[in-house]
Amino acid sequence: RAFTTAAATFRTWDELGALHRANHLRTLADALGQQHGALMNLLVRESGKTLPDADAEIRETIDFCRYYAVQAAEGFAEPQALTGPTGETNELSLHGRGVFACISPWNFPLAIFLGQIAAALAAGNTVVAKPAEQTPLIARFVHQLWQDSGLPAGVLSLCFGTGEIGAAVLDHAV
C-alpha cells in the first residue's frame, strides 16, 4: 500500500514545484527546532544518546532540511541555461524520478533517517521509509510533525518492522 500511495502521489508532488517543496523543508526545520526538547527526550530514551549527542543530531537534522531546501530552490526551481552552439538554446530542467526507498540505521535515527528523506523529497520524489526497528518512535514523531506542518498525504509513508520489512521494501518494484 505504501508504494502504491507513493506512486500515485509522485506526479502531483513533483509538479508542485521546487519552491513549494523547499518551503515544506524549511517549515519542518522550524518545527524540529520548536520540538527540540521532545526530540532530545526521545533520542535519549529510545536510542540511548547522551544529551550532547542528541542535541548535535537535532541540529544536524535541521541543517539537512535547510540545506536541501536551498538545493531545491536553486537547482530545481527554474531551467538552467546551458552553453550551446551559436543559434541554439539548451536548458537543463531537473525533476523527480519517482518513489524512493529510504532505510535508516539505529545509530543516527533522526539525522540519517530525515536527511535522506529530505534530499529525495526536495528533488520531487516521494518516499517509502523504513526506520530502524530499534527507533520507531523517533521516526513516528518526525512523520507526525511533518504531517502536522502540512506535508501532503502520501508523499512520505513509513513501514515499521524488522529486517524482513526492510528487505521487502528494497525488493519492491514500483
Short mmCIF file of C-alpha atoms in Angstrom, two decimals:
data_model
loop_
_atom_site.label_atom_id
_atom_site.label_comp_id
_atom_site.label_asym_id
_atom_site.label_seq_id
_atom_site.Cartn_x
_atom_site.Cartn_y
_atom_site.Cartn_z
CA ARG A 1 0.00 0.00 0.00
CA ALA A 2 2.80 2.45 0.86
CA PHE A 3 4.36 2.05 -2.59
CA THR A 4 1.02 2.32 -4.37
CA THR A 5 0.21 5.53 -2.48
CA ALA A 6 3.69 6.98 -3.08
CA ALA A 7 3.50 6.18 -6.79
CA ALA A 8 0.03 7.75 -7.07
CA THR A 9 1.23 10.90 -5.26
CA PHE A 10 4.56 11.29 -7.06
CA ARG A 11 3.48 13.31 -10.11
CA THR A 12 1.44 15.78 -8.05
CA TRP A 13 4.30 16.29 -5.58
CA ASP A 14 6.87 16.81 -8.35
CA GLU A 15 4.61 19.24 -10.20
CA LEU A 16 4.05 21.39 -7.09
CA GLY A 17 7.48 22.79 -7.83
CA ALA A 18 10.78 23.16 -6.09
CA LEU A 19 9.93 26.36 -4.23
CA HIS A 20 6.86 24.70 -2.70
CA ARG A 21 8.95 21.67 -1.68
CA ALA A 22 11.65 23.95 -0.25
CA ASN A 23 9.01 25.67 1.87
CA HIS A 24 7.95 22.30 3.31
CA LEU A 25 11.56 21.57 4.26
CA ARG A 26 12.01 24.97 5.91
CA THR A 27 8.72 24.52 7.78
CA LEU A 28 9.90 21.15 9.07
CA ALA A 29 13.25 22.65 10.12
CA ASP A 30 11.37 25.28 12.14
CA ALA A 31 9.09 22.64 13.67
CA LEU A 32 12.09 20.49 14.64
CA GLY A 33 13.60 23.49 16.38
CA GLN A 34 10.35 24.14 18.24
CA GLN A 35 10.21 20.49 19.34
CA HIS A 36 13.88 20.37 20.40
CA GLY A 37 13.09 19.29 23.96
CA ALA A 38 10.73 16.49 22.94
CA LEU A 39 13.24 15.25 20.37
CA MET A 40 16.05 15.32 22.94
CA ASN A 41 13.90 13.22 25.25
CA LEU A 42 13.11 10.69 22.51
CA LEU A 43 16.71 10.42 21.30
CA VAL A 44 17.97 9.83 24.84
CA ARG A 45 15.23 7.36 25.81
CA GLU A 46 14.86 5.39 22.60
CA SER A 47 18.37 5.34 21.13
CA GLY A 48 20.49 5.84 24.25
CA LYS A 49 22.10 9.07 23.05
CA THR A 50 23.84 11.34 25.51
CA LEU A 51 22.39 14.84 25.82
CA PRO A 52 25.23 16.44 23.80
CA ASP A 53 24.92 13.79 21.07
CA ALA A 54 21.15 14.19 20.92
CA ASP A 55 21.50 17.96 20.66
CA ALA A 56 24.08 17.62 17.88
CA GLU A 57 21.88 15.20 15.95
CA ILE A 58 18.88 17.53 16.14
CA ARG A 59 20.99 20.46 14.92
CA GLU A 60 22.40 18.35 12.07
CA THR A 61 18.90 17.31 11.06
CA ILE A 62 17.69 20.90 10.98
CA ASP A 63 20.76 21.77 8.88
CA PHE A 64 19.92 18.94 6.45
CA CYS A 65 16.40 20.31 5.99
CA ARG A 66 17.64 23.84 5.37
CA TYR A 67 20.44 22.65 3.07
CA TYR A 68 18.11 20.60 0.87
CA ALA A 69 15.59 23.46 0.80
CA VAL A 70 18.31 25.66 -0.70
CA GLN A 71 19.33 22.92 -3.14
CA ALA A 72 15.72 22.50 -4.29
CA ALA A 73 15.22 26.24 -4.75
CA GLU A 74 18.50 26.74 -6.62
CA GLY A 75 18.68 23.58 -8.70
CA PHE A 76 15.10 22.54 -9.38
CA ALA A 77 13.05 25.75 -9.50
CA GLU A 78 13.91 27.08 -12.96
CA PRO A 79 15.55 25.51 -16.01
CA GLN A 80 19.26 26.23 -16.18
CA ALA A 81 20.64 27.66 -19.42
CA LEU A 82 23.39 25.56 -20.95
CA THR A 83 26.06 26.80 -23.30
CA GLY A 84 25.38 25.58 -26.81
CA PRO A 85 26.37 26.20 -30.39
CA THR A 86 25.57 29.58 -31.90
CA GLY A 87 21.88 29.99 -32.54
CA GLU A 88 20.90 27.05 -30.35
CA THR A 89 19.23 27.30 -26.94
CA ASN A 90 19.71 24.48 -24.45
CA GLU A 91 18.24 24.17 -20.97
CA LEU A 92 18.57 21.66 -18.17
CA SER A 93 15.37 21.06 -16.22
CA LEU A 94 15.57 18.84 -13.13
CA HIS A 95 12.62 16.76 -11.91
CA GLY A 96 11.90 13.94 -9.52
CA ARG A 97 12.37 10.36 -10.70
CA GLY A 98 9.66 8.52 -8.76
CA VAL A 99 9.38 6.63 -5.49
CA PHE A 100 12.47 6.30 -3.32
CA ALA A 101 13.01 3.74 -0.58
CA CYS A 102 14.91 5.10 2.43
CA ILE A 103 16.14 2.75 5.15
CA SER A 104 17.90 4.24 8.15
CA PRO A 105 20.21 2.81 10.82
CA TRP A 106 19.69 2.80 14.58
CA ASN A 107 22.78 4.86 15.45
CA PHE A 108 21.56 8.11 13.82
CA PRO A 109 17.79 7.60 13.94
CA LEU A 110 16.96 11.24 13.29
CA ALA A 111 19.71 12.73 11.12
CA ILE A 112 20.21 9.87 8.67
CA PHE A 113 16.52 8.99 8.70
CA LEU A 114 15.45 12.51 7.82
CA GLY A 115 18.49 13.59 5.80
CA GLN A 116 17.94 11.04 3.06
CA ILE A 117 14.19 11.68 3.03
CA ALA A 118 14.71 15.44 2.80
CA ALA A 119 17.04 15.00 -0.19
CA ALA A 120 14.57 12.77 -2.04
CA LEU A 121 11.55 14.98 -1.32
CA ALA A 122 13.42 18.18 -2.22
CA ALA A 123 14.13 16.72 -5.66
CA GLY A 124 10.46 15.96 -6.24
CA ASN A 125 10.37 12.28 -5.34
CA THR A 126 8.02 10.56 -2.93
CA VAL A 127 9.39 8.26 -0.23
CA VAL A 128 8.66 4.97 1.45
CA ALA A 129 10.83 4.96 4.58
CA LYS A 130 11.73 2.09 6.87
CA PRO A 131 13.27 3.34 10.12
CA ALA A 132 15.49 1.13 12.24
CA GLU A 133 13.46 -1.36 14.22
CA GLN A 134 15.15 -0.10 17.43
CA THR A 135 13.99 3.51 16.97
CA PRO A 136 10.46 3.62 15.54
CA LEU A 137 9.16 6.29 17.93
CA ILE A 138 11.60 8.89 16.64
CA ALA A 139 10.52 8.22 13.05
CA ARG A 140 6.85 8.32 14.01
CA PHE A 141 7.31 11.60 15.89
CA VAL A 142 9.01 13.26 12.90
CA HIS A 143 6.43 11.88 10.46
CA GLN A 144 3.60 13.25 12.59
CA LEU A 145 5.39 16.58 12.96
CA TRP A 146 5.72 16.84 9.20
CA GLN A 147 2.10 15.84 8.62
CA ASP A 148 1.00 18.49 11.14
CA SER A 149 3.16 21.01 9.26
CA GLY A 150 1.20 20.41 6.06
CA LEU A 151 3.12 17.76 4.12
CA PRO A 152 0.57 16.28 1.69
CA ALA A 153 -0.64 12.78 2.49
CA GLY A 154 1.11 10.03 0.57
CA VAL A 155 4.33 11.93 -0.05
CA LEU A 156 6.07 10.14 2.85
CA SER A 157 4.98 6.70 4.03
CA LEU A 158 6.53 4.72 6.89
CA CYS A 159 6.95 0.96 7.09
CA PHE A 160 7.86 -0.30 10.56
CA GLY A 161 9.36 -3.67 11.39
CA THR A 162 12.39 -5.91 11.36
CA GLY A 163 14.98 -6.51 8.67
CA GLU A 164 12.41 -8.62 6.80
CA ILE A 165 10.37 -5.48 6.21
CA GLY A 166 13.50 -3.66 5.06
CA ALA A 167 14.23 -6.45 2.60
CA ALA A 168 10.64 -6.28 1.31
CA VAL A 169 10.98 -2.51 0.84
CA LEU A 170 14.19 -2.99 -1.13
CA ASP A 171 12.75 -5.80 -3.24
CA HIS A 172 9.55 -3.96 -4.09
CA ALA A 173 9.20 -2.84 -7.68
CA VAL A 174 7.03 0.18 -8.36
#
